[in-house]
C-alpha positions as a LaTeX table, in Angstrom:
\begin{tabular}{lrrr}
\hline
Residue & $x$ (\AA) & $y$ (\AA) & $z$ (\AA) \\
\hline
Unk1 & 0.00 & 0.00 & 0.00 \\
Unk2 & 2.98 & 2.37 & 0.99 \\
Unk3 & 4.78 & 1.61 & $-1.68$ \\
Unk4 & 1.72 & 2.37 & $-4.05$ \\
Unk5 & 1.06 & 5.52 & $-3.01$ \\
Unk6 & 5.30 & 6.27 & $-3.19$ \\
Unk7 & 5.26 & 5.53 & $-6.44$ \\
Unk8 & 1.73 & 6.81 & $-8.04$ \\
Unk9 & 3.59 & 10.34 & $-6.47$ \\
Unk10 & 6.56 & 9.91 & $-8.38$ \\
Unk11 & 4.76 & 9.26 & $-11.06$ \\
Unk12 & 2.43 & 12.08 & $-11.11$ \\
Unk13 & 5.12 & 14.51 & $-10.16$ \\
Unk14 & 7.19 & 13.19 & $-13.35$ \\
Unk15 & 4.90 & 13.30 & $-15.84$ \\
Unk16 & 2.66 & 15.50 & $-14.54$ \\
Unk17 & 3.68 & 18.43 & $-17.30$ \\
Unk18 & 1.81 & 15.95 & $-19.83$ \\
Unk19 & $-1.14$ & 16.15 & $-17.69$ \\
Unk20 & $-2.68$ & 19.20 & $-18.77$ \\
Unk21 & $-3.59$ & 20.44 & $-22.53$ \\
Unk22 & $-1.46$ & 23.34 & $-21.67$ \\
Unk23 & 0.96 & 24.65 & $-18.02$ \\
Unk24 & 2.17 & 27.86 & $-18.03$ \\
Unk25 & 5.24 & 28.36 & $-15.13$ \\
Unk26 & 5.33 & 28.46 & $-11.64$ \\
Unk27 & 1.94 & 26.09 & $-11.19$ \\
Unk28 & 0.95 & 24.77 & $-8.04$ \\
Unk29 & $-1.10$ & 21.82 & $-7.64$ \\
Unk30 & $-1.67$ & 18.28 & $-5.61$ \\
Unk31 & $-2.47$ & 15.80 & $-7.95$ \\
Unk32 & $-3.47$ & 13.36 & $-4.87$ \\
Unk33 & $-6.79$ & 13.93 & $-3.76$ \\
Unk34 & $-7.17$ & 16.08 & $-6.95$ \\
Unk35 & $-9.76$ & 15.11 & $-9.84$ \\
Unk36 & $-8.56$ & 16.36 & $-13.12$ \\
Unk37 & $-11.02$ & 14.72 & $-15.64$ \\
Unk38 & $-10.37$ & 15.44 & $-19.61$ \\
Unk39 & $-7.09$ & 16.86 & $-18.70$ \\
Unk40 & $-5.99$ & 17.26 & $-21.86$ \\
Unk41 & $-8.82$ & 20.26 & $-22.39$ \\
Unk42 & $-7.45$ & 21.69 & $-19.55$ \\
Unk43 & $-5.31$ & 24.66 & $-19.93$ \\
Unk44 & $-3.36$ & 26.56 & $-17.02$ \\
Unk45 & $-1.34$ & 29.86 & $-17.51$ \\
Unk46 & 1.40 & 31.39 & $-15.15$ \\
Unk47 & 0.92 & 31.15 & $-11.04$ \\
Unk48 & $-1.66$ & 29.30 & $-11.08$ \\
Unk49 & $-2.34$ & 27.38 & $-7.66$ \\
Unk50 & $-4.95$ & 25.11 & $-7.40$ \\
Unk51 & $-6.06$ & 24.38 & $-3.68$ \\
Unk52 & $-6.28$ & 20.62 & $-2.43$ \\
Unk53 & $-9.34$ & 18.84 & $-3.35$ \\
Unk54 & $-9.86$ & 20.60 & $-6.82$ \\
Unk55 & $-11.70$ & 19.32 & $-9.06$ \\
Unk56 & $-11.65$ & 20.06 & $-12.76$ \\
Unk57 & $-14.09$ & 18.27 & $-15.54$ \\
Unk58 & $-12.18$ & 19.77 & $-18.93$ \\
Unk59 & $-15.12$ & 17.33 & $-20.96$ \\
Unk60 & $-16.03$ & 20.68 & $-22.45$ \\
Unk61 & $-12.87$ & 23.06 & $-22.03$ \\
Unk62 & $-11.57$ & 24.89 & $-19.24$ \\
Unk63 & $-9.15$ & 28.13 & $-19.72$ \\
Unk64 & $-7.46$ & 29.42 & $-16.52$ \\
Unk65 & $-5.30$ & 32.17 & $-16.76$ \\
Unk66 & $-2.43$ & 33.99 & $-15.59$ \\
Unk67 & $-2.32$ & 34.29 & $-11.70$ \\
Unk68 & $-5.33$ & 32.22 & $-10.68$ \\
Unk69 & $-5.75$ & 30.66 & $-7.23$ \\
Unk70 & $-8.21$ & 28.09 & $-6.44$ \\
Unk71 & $-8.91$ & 27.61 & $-2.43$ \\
Unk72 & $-9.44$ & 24.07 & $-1.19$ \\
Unk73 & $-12.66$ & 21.67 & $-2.75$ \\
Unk74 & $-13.28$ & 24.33 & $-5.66$ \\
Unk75 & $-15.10$ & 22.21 & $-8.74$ \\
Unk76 & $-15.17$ & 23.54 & $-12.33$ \\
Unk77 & $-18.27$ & 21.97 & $-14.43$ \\
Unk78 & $-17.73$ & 21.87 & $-18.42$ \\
Unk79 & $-20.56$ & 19.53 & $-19.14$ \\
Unk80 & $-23.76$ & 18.40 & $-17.46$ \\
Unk81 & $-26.61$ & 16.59 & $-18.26$ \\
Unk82 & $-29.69$ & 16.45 & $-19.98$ \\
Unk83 & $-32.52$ & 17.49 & $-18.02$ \\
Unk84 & $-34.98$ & 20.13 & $-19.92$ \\
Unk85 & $-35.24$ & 19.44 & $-23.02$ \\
Unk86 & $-37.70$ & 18.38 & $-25.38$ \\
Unk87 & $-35.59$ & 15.13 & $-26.43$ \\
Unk88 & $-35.63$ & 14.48 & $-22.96$ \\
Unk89 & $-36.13$ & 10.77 & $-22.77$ \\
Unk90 & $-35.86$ & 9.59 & $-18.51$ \\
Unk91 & $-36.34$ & 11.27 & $-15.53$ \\
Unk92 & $-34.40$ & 12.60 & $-13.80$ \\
Unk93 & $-31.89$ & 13.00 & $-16.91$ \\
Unk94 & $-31.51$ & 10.94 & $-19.14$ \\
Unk95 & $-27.89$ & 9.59 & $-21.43$ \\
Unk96 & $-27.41$ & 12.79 & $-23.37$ \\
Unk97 & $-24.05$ & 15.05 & $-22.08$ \\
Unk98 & $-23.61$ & 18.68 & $-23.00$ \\
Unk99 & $-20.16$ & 20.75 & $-22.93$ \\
Unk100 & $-19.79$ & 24.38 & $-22.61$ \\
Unk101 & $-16.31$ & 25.70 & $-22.09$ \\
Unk102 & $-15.20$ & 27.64 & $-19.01$ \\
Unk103 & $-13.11$ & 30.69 & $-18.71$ \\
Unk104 & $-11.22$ & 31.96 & $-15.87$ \\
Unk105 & $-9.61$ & 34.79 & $-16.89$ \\
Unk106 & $-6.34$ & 36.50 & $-15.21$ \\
Unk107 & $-5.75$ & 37.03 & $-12.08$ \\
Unk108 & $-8.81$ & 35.58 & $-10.23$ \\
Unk109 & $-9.17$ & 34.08 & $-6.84$ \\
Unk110 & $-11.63$ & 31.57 & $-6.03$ \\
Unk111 & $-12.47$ & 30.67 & $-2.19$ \\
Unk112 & $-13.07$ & 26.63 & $-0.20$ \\
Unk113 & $-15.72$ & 25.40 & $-1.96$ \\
Unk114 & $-16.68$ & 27.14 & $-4.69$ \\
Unk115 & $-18.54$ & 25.48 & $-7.71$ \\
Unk116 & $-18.59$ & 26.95 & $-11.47$ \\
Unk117 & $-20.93$ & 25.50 & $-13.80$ \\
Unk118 & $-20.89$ & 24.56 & $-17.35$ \\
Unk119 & $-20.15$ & 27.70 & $-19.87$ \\
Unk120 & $-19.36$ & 30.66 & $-17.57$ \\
Unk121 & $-16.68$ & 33.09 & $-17.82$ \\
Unk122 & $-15.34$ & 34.79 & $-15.27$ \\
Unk123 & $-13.73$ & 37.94 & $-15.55$ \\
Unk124 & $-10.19$ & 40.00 & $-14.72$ \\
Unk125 & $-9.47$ & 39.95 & $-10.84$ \\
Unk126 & $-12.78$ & 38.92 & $-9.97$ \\
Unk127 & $-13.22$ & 37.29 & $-6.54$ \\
Unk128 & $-15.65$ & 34.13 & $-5.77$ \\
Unk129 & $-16.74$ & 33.69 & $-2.24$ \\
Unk130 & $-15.91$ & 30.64 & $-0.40$ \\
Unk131 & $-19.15$ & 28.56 & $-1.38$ \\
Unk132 & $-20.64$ & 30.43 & $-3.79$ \\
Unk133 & $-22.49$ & 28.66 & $-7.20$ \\
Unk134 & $-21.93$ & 30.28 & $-9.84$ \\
Unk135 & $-24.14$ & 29.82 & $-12.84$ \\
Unk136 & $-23.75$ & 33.49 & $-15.27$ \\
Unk137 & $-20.77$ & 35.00 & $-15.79$ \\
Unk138 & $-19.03$ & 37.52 & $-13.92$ \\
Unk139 & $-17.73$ & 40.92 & $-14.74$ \\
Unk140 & $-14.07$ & 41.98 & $-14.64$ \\
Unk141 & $-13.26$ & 43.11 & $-10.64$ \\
Unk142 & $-16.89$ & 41.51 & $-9.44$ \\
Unk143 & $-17.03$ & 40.04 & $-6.35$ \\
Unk144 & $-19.77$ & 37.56 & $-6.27$ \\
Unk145 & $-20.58$ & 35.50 & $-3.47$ \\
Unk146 & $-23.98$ & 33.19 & $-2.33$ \\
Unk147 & $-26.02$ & 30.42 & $-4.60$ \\
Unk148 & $-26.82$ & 31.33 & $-6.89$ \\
Unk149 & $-23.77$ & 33.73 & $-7.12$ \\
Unk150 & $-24.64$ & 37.19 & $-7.57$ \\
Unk151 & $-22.05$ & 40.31 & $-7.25$ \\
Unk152 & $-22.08$ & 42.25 & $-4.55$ \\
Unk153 & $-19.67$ & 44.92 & $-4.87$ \\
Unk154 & $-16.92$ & 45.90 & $-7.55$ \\
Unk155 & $-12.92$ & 46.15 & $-6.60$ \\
Unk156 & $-11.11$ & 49.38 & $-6.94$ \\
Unk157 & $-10.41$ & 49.14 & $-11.32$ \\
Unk158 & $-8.17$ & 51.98 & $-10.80$ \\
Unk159 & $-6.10$ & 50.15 & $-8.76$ \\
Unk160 & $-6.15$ & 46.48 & $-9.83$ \\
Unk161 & $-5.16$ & 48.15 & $-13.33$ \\
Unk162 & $-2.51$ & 49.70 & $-11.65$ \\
Unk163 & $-1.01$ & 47.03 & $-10.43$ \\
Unk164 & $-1.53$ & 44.44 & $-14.12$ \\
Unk165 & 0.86 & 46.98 & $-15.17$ \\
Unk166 & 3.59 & 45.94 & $-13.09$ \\
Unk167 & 6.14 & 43.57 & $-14.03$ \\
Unk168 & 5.06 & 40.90 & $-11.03$ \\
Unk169 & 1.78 & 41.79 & $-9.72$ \\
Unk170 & 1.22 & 38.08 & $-8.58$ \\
Unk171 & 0.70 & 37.73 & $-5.03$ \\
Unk172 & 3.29 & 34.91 & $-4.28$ \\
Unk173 & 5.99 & 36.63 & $-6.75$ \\
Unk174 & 5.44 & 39.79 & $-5.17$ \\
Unk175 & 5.23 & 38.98 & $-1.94$ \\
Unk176 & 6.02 & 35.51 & $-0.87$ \\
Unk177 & 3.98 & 32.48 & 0.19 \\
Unk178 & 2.75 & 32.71 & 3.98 \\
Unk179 & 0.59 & 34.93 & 6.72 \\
Unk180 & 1.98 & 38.25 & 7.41 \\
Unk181 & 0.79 & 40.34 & 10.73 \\
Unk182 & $-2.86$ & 42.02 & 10.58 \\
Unk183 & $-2.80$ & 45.58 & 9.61 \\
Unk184 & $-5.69$ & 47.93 & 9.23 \\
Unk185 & $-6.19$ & 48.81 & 5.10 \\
Unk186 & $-7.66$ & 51.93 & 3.70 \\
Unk187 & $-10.82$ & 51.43 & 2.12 \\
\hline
\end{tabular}
């Protein structure tokens, strides 16, 4: 059993670059306890982390971009099944599948838990709450939270394009990996 688990790590951490349709640098990810299905319609861009527990269905496509980080037990949907239609043909779905890619565009965070469904884009810097569904697409700088998700306030543009201008305006580039002391931020 040991030795199993030894060597489906060594493994995965070999040839994991082949695991994925595309992997831009400096990605972060657990393959154990991860569920990557239809990898190879998967693509990742730069820093991006993806929390333990993910769990990616690339059936129809997903696109994650530059500077993406997935908390723990986040799910990405790019199919589903039949359940509405008039060639419906069992209850509660029937044997028909349908795909609908998913874009996650640069620089988005995603909190524990999260769940995006078949064919929505999210967009630049937005934030998803821990837990949230999300079912529509988001606007760039949204932060959407609740199930359905729905936005409930818009980050500072002004700033967040600020900052895409800089040469590292990645979090963990910038500055570091780990918990710094609490300080009070302007609003």
């Amino acid at each position: 059993m040991i030795v199993e688990l030894i060597l489906k790590v060594l493994l995965s951490v070999k040839y994991r670059k082949f695991r994925f349709k595309s992997e831009g640098l400096r990605c972060n990810y657990k393959s154990i306890n991860s569920k990557f299905q239809y990898s190879n319609k998967i693509s990742l861009g730069n820093d991006v982390w993806l929390g333990p527990k993910t769990e990616l269905d690339g059936a129809g496509e997903i696109e994650i971009g530059n500077g993406v980080i997935f908390g723990p037990e986040v799910c990405v949907y790019s199919r589903s099944h039949n359940f509405d239609s008039i060639e419906l043909k069992a209850l509660p779905f029937d044997d028909i599948v349908w795909n609908a890619k998913v874009i996650i565009n640069d620089f988005v965070w995603i909190g524990r838990r999260a769940i995006i469904l078949p064919g929505v884009t999210i967009g630049k810097a937005a934030i998803v709450g821990a837990g949230a569904v999300v079912s529509k697409d988001v606007p760039d700088y949204a932060v959407v939270v609740g199930n359905p998700a729905k936005v409930v306030r818009l980050r500072n543009s002004e700033r967040v394009e600020l900052l895409l201008k800089e040469e590292t305006p990645f979090v963990y580039s910038k500055l570091g990996h780990g918990k710094k002391d609490v300080v009070k931020i302007k609003k």
